[in-house]
Amino acid sequence: MHLSRIRGFLAIFALVPCLAQAQQVSARAAARFLDQAAWGPTPASIAQVQSMGFSAWLAQQFALNKSDLRDQPILTVTGTSNSNLAPVQAEFFFNTASGEDQLRQRVAFILSQIWVVSQQSGVTQAYAYPPYWRLFRDNAFGNYRDVIKAVTLSPAMGRYLNMANNNKANTTAGTVPNENYGRELMQLFTLGLTQLNLDGSYALQNGNPVATYNPSIVTAMSKVLTGWTYPTAPGATAKNNNPEYFYGQMFAVEAEHDTTAKSIFGNVTIPAGQTAEQDLDSLLDALMAQPTMAPFISDQLIEHLVTSNPSSAYIQRISNVFENDGNGVAGNLQAVISAILLDPEARAGDDPSAQVAASFGHMREPVLFFSNVLRALNATVAAPNPISGDASNMGENLFNAASVFSYFSPLSRTEFNLVAPEFQIYSTQTAADRVNYVYTLLYGKPRGIRIDLAPFVNNATTAQALVSYINTNLMHGAMSSALRQAVTTAMASATTPMAQAQAALYVVLTSSEYQIIQ
Amino acid sequence: MFTRRGFIRAGAATVSSLALRPFGLLPALAQNASSSYKALVCVFLFGGNDSNNTVVPMDDTNFKAYSSIRGSLALATSSLTAPATTASGAPIAFHAKLAEVASMFSSKELAVVANVGPLVQPLTRAQYQSAQAPVPLNLFSHSDQQLAWQTSIAQGGSPTGWAGRVGDYIASQNINSSSFPPFFSVAGGVLEGVGGHTQPVALAPGGSLNLTGPAAGIAAIDSLLTTSYGVSLTQAANDMLSNSVSDAAMLDAALAKGTALKTVFPTTGIGAQLQQIAKIIQVASYLGMTRQIFFCSLGGFDTHATEIETLNTLYGQLSPALLAFYEATQELGVANNVTTFTESDFSRTFQPTTTDGSDHAWGSHHLVFGGAVGGGQVYGQFPAFELGGPNDTDTRGRWIPTISIDQYGATLCTWFGLPPSALALVFPNLANFPTSNIGFMGSPTS
């Protein structure tokens, strides 16, 4: 888990220049791009990207209206706390299938996978999740510093990692503030455990990796983050330690804030006598000044959007943008996302003749897999729908990760020692589950989902025509000859165009080639 | 049907030589390979169980220190089981929600192993504080300490788990009579069971690995399993599906031989997992298994706040499930052949937080049970209950372990039948410690 991230040796990329926008985007390139920048291609979106070009499409995505996850009742009809997250989960998949703001949703979901809040051992109240989700939706193309501050002061995170009501030390009781949020803010959300160079490799001192913090810094961080409580519910009286309430922001209670000086990472000392908010702003300044943040966050965004094993040069190019968007601004997510998607390494495979490393790409995690398949099959997704239950069976229970370490670790590896985060939840069980879900979708009648195979049936004039149509729209035109042969063989026993389409889609969607986006 | 289980392809540049070192020249299981079935069952408590409240020494000195320092987290005698006298005479009590665990302790089927954790070598407070001796990589980090427990290589970076390496040994000696994997998880894929050339099988409780589809589609899937995709994630995905397909066939045939267990398991997640394990043990011979390692888990132990309530809930789920599992092994007539043990990220600070919880710490107390366990005893020493005391890393009561995971695991594996030469490969740090057998498995079998 802590091997250096230098993986440049894996990538043998033809150095193609970034495609000029005037140049016609091929269907293959558009479909590939939409597997990276959206919840998967559709024939209509492929045509749209082909006509607009990548940059114009991105500009349009940045400006589109935002889809929403609707607010949920605080109480059930019987007056108990409402913990039913199903409507939120169902609406999430409704949005991925049909929402226009595809890239914003993708980025928001990635941010929510880094900044985990979960019902498991955490925030059970369903009404906490839509406002928490909106922090990522609204800041998806904003600045990372704003994400840090918004989440830090969100009552959902305050509850999940126990920053809410984290009072300063009480010498009478022999207690000290808890270290939870301060530790994970550094380890998971901003800095990681080990100092990195901009290209993602370890920044060595005397030949050794250097930790970004030590136990005494964790203790100092626990003091920096004292003195915040839940927003006061309407009609309630504010207290130093308010009860849980999940609308709005946490507020400072100076009486519970530790005002001593604190020595944190990067040899920064937060001076004594500051307010809770001043301490937080000092901390944010210190975090944004840490050179390890750019590669730490950039690498994770690349992993989620494009490839699990980027070259060190790719990481470095994105880190540079993270540090400076061209206008001297650090943490500009819109610039970072654009740079990731338009990078020559991301786009190299658009050209079928380009030499791209076999290790390029990443696995469709369950949430991505479901969204991709549903869009590919022109599905109409109602809310409620059972999709999140199926994703949960496959290890990705939406907004319900097992811990703050999310559904899977960005450091997880698989065969060949390849970085493969999504493989952490890919087992003999979930591999079988994927196949069986495809069967249910194509041959069963899953509740709340209506697929439309008409375009496939219409293209099943010959076996070759159908395979070609599927290859373009689902496989970026990159189907192997083995898969093409397997599909053709499976279709041979089908007697109707519909049965042919079902058989062909079954083989493609269950194939290992489809599971990996290359 | 494709039946050869996929072979792990590790990157030679970064895989330690350990993972690839052959076991072929080692002596076979210390016991005759034809001897009866044995299984190890790991119950991983994710999040870092505060074992300071799992089991409490009840002698006056310790209990006074415990009650005073732990403050809001201290369990009163009313929240503890009746003190049990250990073989050495020192009384202990368990968390009241661990009543079933306490009963197994009293009937000498369960042992406590005190202050276990990842270590590179024995370590004192002075050595830790002066950084004069190697310590585990990234102490107090959940992910790293979970991996330290699962790999038993505290320095970090191991691509294989310790149980996976045991699986490699089992496979290298042809101890099991089939290619079905020796490591079986009912809690997803975990590094603990990843070997250099053996891979875990994962089955959800009550789940199935069988594929459904049209006959022509299933045939197409089979035909693609032998396709070669080079050094790629596609190949890795294909190998996993290959494993699933070959395991499904064997699993299905074996489970069809099973009969309903009479033992009633609690209807909790951990209850369902342990029930599934019992069902597999029942048909182990049909899988060709002579040695098998199981993995299940319970999460939610990261109690930085409101710890009392959380542990009441979690122990209330854990304890009856453990007893039901033990009773199931009795029903199956294999109570002496199955040994169950706990693991967890780390224990937690002895000193409480202002949010009525505790923070990440290190050494933790663990439970081992089964008919072969030298039960009713505490093995190892409770730490001195003193903040800034001789066992503390700092001033919060983060206990430096006095028994390493290597020793804990080697004691289990000695019972399992591994000879010392194999132990040395499975637990490469073992030689750094004075003994490889803590003694909780009764008299060693070799």
PDB file of N, CA and C in Angstrom, chain A residues 1-2 121 162 165-168 174-180 183-184 187 193 358-359 361 405 415-417 423 426-429 432 436 439 443 483 493 506-507 510 512-513 516, chain B residues 8-9 11 14 140-144 147 202-204 208-214 218 229 231-233 236-240 244 300 304-305 351-355 359-360 396 398:
ATOM      1  N   MET A   1       0.816  -1.206   0.000  1.00  0.00           N
ATOM      2  CA  MET A   1       0.000   0.000   0.000  1.00  0.00           C
ATOM      3  C   MET A   1       0.849   1.255   0.000  1.00  0.00           C
ATOM      4  N   HIS A   2       2.119   1.132   0.288  1.00  0.00           N
ATOM      5  CA  HIS A   2       2.898   2.355   0.430  1.00  0.00           C
ATOM      6  C   HIS A   2       4.111   2.349  -0.454  1.00  0.00           C
ATOM      7  N   SER A 121     -22.114   3.113  11.138  1.00  0.00           N
ATOM      8  CA  SER A 121     -21.426   3.661  12.308  1.00  0.00           C
ATOM      9  C   SER A 121     -21.308   5.177  12.170  1.00  0.00           C
ATOM     10  N   ASN A 162     -16.658  13.114  14.236  1.00  0.00           N
ATOM     11  CA  ASN A 162     -16.652  13.556  15.643  1.00  0.00           C
ATOM     12  C   ASN A 162     -15.953  14.885  15.891  1.00  0.00           C
ATOM     13  N   ASN A 165     -18.924  19.113  18.657  1.00  0.00           N
ATOM     14  CA  ASN A 165     -18.885  18.984  20.120  1.00  0.00           C
ATOM     15  C   ASN A 165     -17.571  18.395  20.627  1.00  0.00           C
ATOM     16  N   ASN A 166     -16.518  18.603  19.842  1.00  0.00           N
ATOM     17  CA  ASN A 166     -15.197  18.145  20.288  1.00  0.00           C
ATOM     18  C   ASN A 166     -14.600  19.250  21.158  1.00  0.00           C
ATOM     19  N   ASN A 167     -14.902  19.177  22.426  1.00  0.00           N
ATOM     20  CA  ASN A 167     -14.504  20.246  23.352  1.00  0.00           C
ATOM     21  C   ASN A 167     -13.018  20.169  23.673  1.00  0.00           C
ATOM     22  N   LYS A 168     -12.487  21.309  24.107  1.00  0.00           N
ATOM     23  CA  LYS A 168     -11.092  21.337  24.546  1.00  0.00           C
ATOM     24  C   LYS A 168     -10.915  20.417  25.762  1.00  0.00           C
ATOM     25  N   GLY A 174     -10.100  14.531  33.086  1.00  0.00           N
ATOM     26  CA  GLY A 174      -8.981  13.777  32.514  1.00  0.00           C
ATOM     27  C   GLY A 174      -9.188  13.433  31.055  1.00  0.00           C
ATOM     28  N   THR A 175      -9.926  14.289  30.324  1.00  0.00           N
ATOM     29  CA  THR A 175     -10.206  14.004  28.914  1.00  0.00           C
ATOM     30  C   THR A 175      -9.524  15.027  28.013  1.00  0.00           C
ATOM     31  N   VAL A 176      -9.311  14.615  26.785  1.00  0.00           N
ATOM     32  CA  VAL A 176      -8.697  15.488  25.777  1.00  0.00           C
ATOM     33  C   VAL A 176      -9.536  15.404  24.501  1.00  0.00           C
ATOM     34  N   PRO A 177      -9.420  16.412  23.625  1.00  0.00           N
ATOM     35  CA  PRO A 177     -10.211  16.353  22.383  1.00  0.00           C
ATOM     36  C   PRO A 177      -9.859  15.125  21.547  1.00  0.00           C
ATOM     37  N   ASN A 178     -10.860  14.598  20.837  1.00  0.00           N
ATOM     38  CA  ASN A 178     -10.574  13.409  20.025  1.00  0.00           C
ATOM     39  C   ASN A 178      -9.818  13.784  18.756  1.00  0.00           C
ATOM     40  N   GLU A 179      -9.077  12.821  18.231  1.00  0.00           N
ATOM     41  CA  GLU A 179      -8.154  13.047  17.108  1.00  0.00           C
ATOM     42  C   GLU A 179      -8.758  12.692  15.755  1.00  0.00           C
ATOM     43  N   ASN A 180     -10.014  12.288  15.741  1.00  0.00           N
ATOM     44  CA  ASN A 180     -10.548  11.634  14.545  1.00  0.00           C
ATOM     45  C   ASN A 180     -10.489  12.511  13.299  1.00  0.00           C
ATOM     46  N   ARG A 183      -6.929  13.791  12.211  1.00  0.00           N
ATOM     47  CA  ARG A 183      -6.093  12.754  11.603  1.00  0.00           C
ATOM     48  C   ARG A 183      -6.533  12.457  10.172  1.00  0.00           C
ATOM     49  N   GLU A 184      -7.831  12.167  10.001  1.00  0.00           N
ATOM     50  CA  GLU A 184      -8.280  11.747   8.668  1.00  0.00           C
ATOM     51  C   GLU A 184      -8.284  12.914   7.675  1.00  0.00           C
ATOM     52  N   GLN A 187      -4.742  12.467   6.568  1.00  0.00           N
ATOM     53  CA  GLN A 187      -4.407  11.196   5.915  1.00  0.00           C
ATOM     54  C   GLN A 187      -5.192  10.949   4.635  1.00  0.00           C
ATOM     55  N   LEU A 193      -0.159  10.067   3.828  1.00  0.00           N
ATOM     56  CA  LEU A 193       0.762   9.726   4.914  1.00  0.00           C
ATOM     57  C   LEU A 193       2.200  10.115   4.615  1.00  0.00           C
ATOM     58  N   ALA A 358      -0.931  -1.660 -22.151  1.00  0.00           N
ATOM     59  CA  ALA A 358      -2.027  -2.573 -21.811  1.00  0.00           C
ATOM     60  C   ALA A 358      -2.577  -2.269 -20.423  1.00  0.00           C
ATOM     61  N   SER A 359      -1.729  -1.696 -19.569  1.00  0.00           N
ATOM     62  CA  SER A 359      -2.142  -1.425 -18.186  1.00  0.00           C
ATOM     63  C   SER A 359      -2.977  -0.159 -18.069  1.00  0.00           C
ATOM     64  N   GLY A 361      -6.048   2.453 -18.068  1.00  0.00           N
ATOM     65  CA  GLY A 361      -7.477   2.361 -17.804  1.00  0.00           C
ATOM     66  C   GLY A 361      -7.792   2.005 -16.374  1.00  0.00           C
ATOM     67  N   PHE A 405     -12.644   5.052   5.042  1.00  0.00           N
ATOM     68  CA  PHE A 405     -11.720   4.598   4.005  1.00  0.00           C
ATOM     69  C   PHE A 405     -12.451   4.234   2.711  1.00  0.00           C
ATOM     70  N   GLU A 415      -3.149  -8.072  -9.433  1.00  0.00           N
ATOM     71  CA  GLU A 415      -2.124  -8.811 -10.178  1.00  0.00           C
ATOM     72  C   GLU A 415      -1.153  -7.884 -10.883  1.00  0.00           C
ATOM     73  N   PHE A 416       0.009  -8.395 -11.173  1.00  0.00           N
ATOM     74  CA  PHE A 416       1.075  -7.653 -11.851  1.00  0.00           C
ATOM     75  C   PHE A 416       1.534  -6.458 -11.023  1.00  0.00           C
ATOM     76  N   ASN A 417       1.089  -6.406  -9.774  1.00  0.00           N
ATOM     77  CA  ASN A 417       1.362  -5.264  -8.905  1.00  0.00           C
ATOM     78  C   ASN A 417       0.787  -3.970  -9.476  1.00  0.00           C
ATOM     79  N   PHE A 423     -10.592  -2.980  -7.731  1.00  0.00           N
ATOM     80  CA  PHE A 423     -10.471  -4.430  -7.526  1.00  0.00           C
ATOM     81  C   PHE A 423     -10.580  -4.812  -6.055  1.00  0.00           C
ATOM     82  N   TYR A 426     -13.725  -6.325  -5.949  1.00  0.00           N
ATOM     83  CA  TYR A 426     -13.992  -7.276  -7.023  1.00  0.00           C
ATOM     84  C   TYR A 426     -13.466  -8.636  -6.571  1.00  0.00           C
ATOM     85  N   SER A 427     -14.371  -9.527  -6.251  1.00  0.00           N
ATOM     86  CA  SER A 427     -14.007 -10.837  -5.698  1.00  0.00           C
ATOM     87  C   SER A 427     -14.681 -11.920  -6.517  1.00  0.00           C
ATOM     88  N   THR A 428     -14.448 -13.173  -6.142  1.00  0.00           N
ATOM     89  CA  THR A 428     -15.150 -14.259  -6.836  1.00  0.00           C
ATOM     90  C   THR A 428     -16.664 -14.051  -6.730  1.00  0.00           C
ATOM     91  N   GLN A 429     -17.115 -13.503  -5.590  1.00  0.00           N
ATOM     92  CA  GLN A 429     -18.550 -13.278  -5.417  1.00  0.00           C
ATOM     93  C   GLN A 429     -19.042 -12.137  -6.305  1.00  0.00           C
ATOM     94  N   ALA A 432     -19.157 -12.792 -10.051  1.00  0.00           N
ATOM     95  CA  ALA A 432     -20.352 -13.549 -10.436  1.00  0.00           C
ATOM     96  C   ALA A 432     -21.594 -12.656 -10.387  1.00  0.00           C
ATOM     97  N   ASN A 436     -24.562 -11.930 -13.234  1.00  0.00           N
ATOM     98  CA  ASN A 436     -25.964 -12.236 -12.975  1.00  0.00           C
ATOM     99  C   ASN A 436     -26.846 -10.993 -13.041  1.00  0.00           C
ATOM    100  N   TYR A 439     -27.669 -10.468 -16.638  1.00  0.00           N
ATOM    101  CA  TYR A 439     -28.725 -11.396 -17.061  1.00  0.00           C
ATOM    102  C   TYR A 439     -30.101 -10.870 -16.652  1.00  0.00           C
ATOM    103  N   TYR A 443     -32.755 -10.044 -19.482  1.00  0.00           N
ATOM    104  CA  TYR A 443     -33.759 -11.107 -19.667  1.00  0.00           C
ATOM    105  C   TYR A 443     -34.881 -11.045 -18.631  1.00  0.00           C
ATOM    106  N   LEU A 483     -13.408 -11.520 -28.398  1.00  0.00           N
ATOM    107  CA  LEU A 483     -14.744 -11.136 -27.939  1.00  0.00           C
ATOM    108  C   LEU A 483     -15.714 -11.097 -29.127  1.00  0.00           C
ATOM    109  N   SER A 493     -27.191 -19.061 -32.296  1.00  0.00           N
ATOM    110  CA  SER A 493     -28.343 -19.908 -31.955  1.00  0.00           C
ATOM    111  C   SER A 493     -29.609 -19.083 -31.728  1.00  0.00           C
ATOM    112  N   TYR A 506     -25.408  -9.620 -23.735  1.00  0.00           N
ATOM    113  CA  TYR A 506     -25.033 -10.433 -22.563  1.00  0.00           C
ATOM    114  C   TYR A 506     -23.539 -10.737 -22.598  1.00  0.00           C
ATOM    115  N   VAL A 507     -23.041 -11.152 -23.728  1.00  0.00           N
ATOM    116  CA  VAL A 507     -21.626 -11.538 -23.822  1.00  0.00           C
ATOM    117  C   VAL A 507     -20.721 -10.315 -23.657  1.00  0.00           C
ATOM    118  N   THR A 510     -20.881  -8.801 -19.918  1.00  0.00           N
ATOM    119  CA  THR A 510     -20.271  -9.659 -18.902  1.00  0.00           C
ATOM    120  C   THR A 510     -18.779  -9.864 -19.153  1.00  0.00           C
ATOM    121  N   SER A 512     -14.772  -9.429 -19.526  1.00  0.00           N
ATOM    122  CA  SER A 512     -13.756  -8.722 -18.753  1.00  0.00           C
ATOM    123  C   SER A 512     -13.306  -7.467 -19.495  1.00  0.00           C
ATOM    124  N   GLU A 513     -13.386  -7.492 -20.829  1.00  0.00           N
ATOM    125  CA  GLU A 513     -13.008  -6.299 -21.586  1.00  0.00           C
ATOM    126  C   GLU A 513     -13.918  -5.125 -21.246  1.00  0.00           C
ATOM    127  N   ILE A 516     -13.297  -3.127 -17.807  1.00  0.00           N
ATOM    128  CA  ILE A 516     -12.192  -2.169 -17.735  1.00  0.00           C
ATOM    129  C   ILE A 516     -12.382  -1.088 -18.795  1.00  0.00           C
TER     130      ILE A 516
ATOM    131  N   ILE B   8      -1.732 -16.165  -9.724  1.00  0.00           N
ATOM    132  CA  ILE B   8      -1.422 -14.740  -9.508  1.00  0.00           C
ATOM    133  C   ILE B   8      -0.159 -14.384 -10.276  1.00  0.00           C
ATOM    134  N   ARG B   9      -0.251 -13.263 -10.971  1.00  0.00           N
ATOM    135  CA  ARG B   9       0.923 -12.776 -11.693  1.00  0.00           C
ATOM    136  C   ARG B   9       1.399 -11.518 -10.973  1.00  0.00           C
ATOM    137  N   GLY B  11       4.120  -8.518 -10.002  1.00  0.00           N
ATOM    138  CA  GLY B  11       5.197  -7.752 -10.623  1.00  0.00           C
ATOM    139  C   GLY B  11       6.508  -8.097  -9.945  1.00  0.00           C
ATOM    140  N   THR B  14       8.652  -5.587  -7.581  1.00  0.00           N
ATOM    141  CA  THR B  14       8.318  -5.092  -6.257  1.00  0.00           C
ATOM    142  C   THR B  14       7.863  -6.168  -5.287  1.00  0.00           C
ATOM    143  N   PHE B 140      -0.947   3.719  14.086  1.00  0.00           N
ATOM    144  CA  PHE B 140      -2.173   4.458  14.413  1.00  0.00           C
ATOM    145  C   PHE B 140      -3.022   4.794  13.182  1.00  0.00           C
ATOM    146  N   SER B 141      -2.573   4.387  11.991  1.00  0.00           N
ATOM    147  CA  SER B 141      -3.392   4.574  10.785  1.00  0.00           C
ATOM    148  C   SER B 141      -4.201   3.297  10.563  1.00  0.00           C
ATOM    149  N   HIS B 142      -5.518   3.452  10.414  1.00  0.00           N
ATOM    150  CA  HIS B 142      -6.388   2.282  10.221  1.00  0.00           C
ATOM    151  C   HIS B 142      -5.871   1.359   9.124  1.00  0.00           C
ATOM    152  N   SER B 143      -5.731   1.946   7.917  1.00  0.00           N
ATOM    153  CA  SER B 143      -5.434   1.107   6.754  1.00  0.00           C
ATOM    154  C   SER B 143      -4.116   0.366   6.950  1.00  0.00           C
ATOM    155  N   ASP B 144      -3.117   1.076   7.455  1.00  0.00           N
ATOM    156  CA  ASP B 144      -1.800   0.455   7.600  1.00  0.00           C
ATOM    157  C   ASP B 144      -1.780  -0.613   8.684  1.00  0.00           C
ATOM    158  N   LEU B 147      -3.458  -3.728   7.580  1.00  0.00           N
ATOM    159  CA  LEU B 147      -2.562  -4.509   6.725  1.00  0.00           C
ATOM    160  C   LEU B 147      -1.458  -5.156   7.540  1.00  0.00           C
ATOM    161  N   ALA B 202     -14.192 -15.785  -2.255  1.00  0.00           N
ATOM    162  CA  ALA B 202     -15.119 -14.977  -1.460  1.00  0.00           C
ATOM    163  C   ALA B 202     -16.535 -15.368  -1.811  1.00  0.00           C
ATOM    164  N   LEU B 203     -17.328 -15.597  -0.784  1.00  0.00           N
ATOM    165  CA  LEU B 203     -18.745 -15.937  -0.959  1.00  0.00           C
ATOM    166  C   LEU B 203     -19.531 -15.104   0.042  1.00  0.00           C
ATOM    167  N   ALA B 204     -20.573 -14.430  -0.413  1.00  0.00           N
ATOM    168  CA  ALA B 204     -21.417 -13.693   0.524  1.00  0.00           C
ATOM    169  C   ALA B 204     -22.260 -14.700   1.301  1.00  0.00           C
ATOM    170  N   SER B 208     -24.171 -17.164  -3.844  1.00  0.00           N
ATOM    171  CA  SER B 208     -23.821 -18.222  -4.787  1.00  0.00           C
ATOM    172  C   SER B 208     -22.860 -17.641  -5.808  1.00  0.00           C
ATOM    173  N   LEU B 209     -21.985 -18.490  -6.305  1.00  0.00           N
ATOM    174  CA  LEU B 209     -21.075 -18.058  -7.366  1.00  0.00           C
ATOM    175  C   LEU B 209     -21.561 -18.530  -8.733  1.00  0.00           C
ATOM    176  N   ASN B 210     -22.726 -19.175  -8.741  1.00  0.00           N
ATOM    177  CA  ASN B 210     -23.211 -19.688 -10.018  1.00  0.00           C
ATOM    178  C   ASN B 210     -23.591 -18.568 -10.962  1.00  0.00           C
ATOM    179  N   LEU B 211     -23.267 -18.743 -12.224  1.00  0.00           N
ATOM    180  CA  LEU B 211     -23.624 -17.754 -13.227  1.00  0.00           C
ATOM    181  C   LEU B 211     -24.953 -18.133 -13.858  1.00  0.00           C
ATOM    182  N   THR B 212     -25.773 -17.113 -14.105  1.00  0.00           N
ATOM    183  CA  THR B 212     -27.023 -17.349 -14.815  1.00  0.00           C
ATOM    184  C   THR B 212     -26.954 -16.660 -16.169  1.00  0.00           C
ATOM    185  N   GLY B 213     -27.548 -17.296 -17.141  1.00  0.00           N
ATOM    186  CA  GLY B 213     -27.563 -16.724 -18.478  1.00  0.00           C
ATOM    187  C   GLY B 213     -28.032 -17.752 -19.469  1.00  0.00           C
ATOM    188  N   PRO B 214     -28.234 -17.320 -20.697  1.00  0.00           N
ATOM    189  CA  PRO B 214     -28.588 -18.287 -21.744  1.00  0.00           C
ATOM    190  C   PRO B 214     -27.408 -19.231 -21.973  1.00  0.00           C
ATOM    191  N   ILE B 218     -23.425 -18.376 -21.514  1.00  0.00           N
ATOM    192  CA  ILE B 218     -22.526 -18.997 -20.542  1.00  0.00           C
ATOM    193  C   ILE B 218     -21.343 -19.643 -21.264  1.00  0.00           C
ATOM    194  N   TYR B 229      -4.846 -11.280 -22.119  1.00  0.00           N
ATOM    195  CA  TYR B 229      -4.944  -9.832 -22.257  1.00  0.00           C
ATOM    196  C   TYR B 229      -3.663  -9.119 -21.827  1.00  0.00           C
ATOM    197  N   VAL B 231      -0.347  -7.754 -19.705  1.00  0.00           N
ATOM    198  CA  VAL B 231      -0.193  -7.165 -18.370  1.00  0.00           C
ATOM    199  C   VAL B 231      -1.232  -6.061 -18.227  1.00  0.00           C
ATOM    200  N   SER B 232      -2.434  -6.447 -17.840  1.00  0.00           N
ATOM    201  CA  SER B 232      -3.518  -5.477 -17.878  1.00  0.00           C
ATOM    202  C   SER B 232      -4.545  -5.760 -16.790  1.00  0.00           C
ATOM    203  N   LEU B 233      -5.336  -4.746 -16.509  1.00  0.00           N
ATOM    204  CA  LEU B 233      -6.439  -4.919 -15.569  1.00  0.00           C
ATOM    205  C   LEU B 233      -7.486  -5.858 -16.164  1.00  0.00           C
ATOM    206  N   ALA B 236      -6.477  -9.189 -15.145  1.00  0.00           N
ATOM    207  CA  ALA B 236      -6.751  -9.393 -13.718  1.00  0.00           C
ATOM    208  C   ALA B 236      -8.238  -9.658 -13.490  1.00  0.00           C
ATOM    209  N   ALA B 237      -9.085  -8.915 -14.196  1.00  0.00           N
ATOM    210  CA  ALA B 237     -10.531  -9.137 -14.064  1.00  0.00           C
ATOM    211  C   ALA B 237     -10.899 -10.517 -14.589  1.00  0.00           C
ATOM    212  N   ASN B 238     -10.292 -10.892 -15.702  1.00  0.00           N
ATOM    213  CA  ASN B 238     -10.600 -12.185 -16.301  1.00  0.00           C
ATOM    214  C   ASN B 238     -10.167 -13.331 -15.381  1.00  0.00           C
ATOM    215  N   ASP B 239      -9.023 -13.154 -14.729  1.00  0.00           N
ATOM    216  CA  ASP B 239      -8.564 -14.187 -13.799  1.00  0.00           C
ATOM    217  C   ASP B 239      -9.513 -14.326 -12.611  1.00  0.00           C
ATOM    218  N   MET B 240     -10.039 -13.196 -12.135  1.00  0.00           N
ATOM    219  CA  MET B 240     -10.981 -13.275 -11.016  1.00  0.00           C
ATOM    220  C   MET B 240     -12.241 -14.028 -11.438  1.00  0.00           C
ATOM    221  N   SER B 244     -13.781 -17.505 -10.029  1.00  0.00           N
ATOM    222  CA  SER B 244     -15.173 -17.614  -9.604  1.00  0.00           C
ATOM    223  C   SER B 244     -15.848 -18.805 -10.269  1.00  0.00           C
ATOM    224  N   GLY B 300     -17.254  -1.107  12.577  1.00  0.00           N
ATOM    225  CA  GLY B 300     -17.896  -0.070  13.385  1.00  0.00           C
ATOM    226  C   GLY B 300     -17.218   0.201  14.704  1.00  0.00           C
ATOM    227  N   HIS B 304     -14.444   6.996  18.455  1.00  0.00           N
ATOM    228  CA  HIS B 304     -13.882   8.252  18.972  1.00  0.00           C
ATOM    229  C   HIS B 304     -14.893   8.974  19.856  1.00  0.00           C
ATOM    230  N   ALA B 305     -16.164   8.618  19.734  1.00  0.00           N
ATOM    231  CA  ALA B 305     -17.222   9.262  20.522  1.00  0.00           C
ATOM    232  C   ALA B 305     -18.280   8.216  20.868  1.00  0.00           C
ATOM    233  N   GLN B 351      -6.876   6.616  27.877  1.00  0.00           N
ATOM    234  CA  GLN B 351      -7.466   7.896  28.299  1.00  0.00           C
ATOM    235  C   GLN B 351      -8.630   8.251  27.375  1.00  0.00           C
ATOM    236  N   PRO B 352      -9.769   8.642  27.947  1.00  0.00           N
ATOM    237  CA  PRO B 352     -10.921   8.973  27.101  1.00  0.00           C
ATOM    238  C   PRO B 352     -10.803  10.366  26.464  1.00  0.00           C
ATOM    239  N   THR B 353     -11.640  10.601  25.461  1.00  0.00           N
ATOM    240  CA  THR B 353     -11.727  11.908  24.814  1.00  0.00           C
ATOM    241  C   THR B 353     -12.873  12.712  25.428  1.00  0.00           C
ATOM    242  N   THR B 354     -12.917  14.000  25.080  1.00  0.00           N
ATOM    243  CA  THR B 354     -14.023  14.845  25.572  1.00  0.00           C
ATOM    244  C   THR B 354     -15.348  14.451  24.931  1.00  0.00           C
ATOM    245  N   THR B 355     -15.288  13.592  23.913  1.00  0.00           N
ATOM    246  CA  THR B 355     -16.520  13.147  23.250  1.00  0.00           C
ATOM    247  C   THR B 355     -16.906  11.731  23.699  1.00  0.00           C
ATOM    248  N   ASP B 359      -9.153   7.238  21.172  1.00  0.00           N
ATOM    249  CA  ASP B 359      -8.448   7.407  19.900  1.00  0.00           C
ATOM    250  C   ASP B 359      -7.622   6.166  19.545  1.00  0.00           C
ATOM    251  N   HIS B 360      -7.027   6.218  18.379  1.00  0.00           N
ATOM    252  CA  HIS B 360      -6.255   5.074  17.864  1.00  0.00           C
ATOM    253  C   HIS B 360      -5.049   4.773  18.760  1.00  0.00           C
ATOM    254  N   ARG B 396      -1.191   8.884  26.615  1.00  0.00           N
ATOM    255  CA  ARG B 396      -2.625   8.636  26.436  1.00  0.00           C
ATOM    256  C   ARG B 396      -2.994   7.178  26.694  1.00  0.00           C
ATOM    257  N   ARG B 398      -1.459   4.363  24.997  1.00  0.00           N
ATOM    258  CA  ARG B 398      -1.373   3.589  23.743  1.00  0.00           C
ATOM    259  C   ARG B 398      -0.337   2.512  24.012  1.00  0.00           C
TER     260      ARG B 398
END
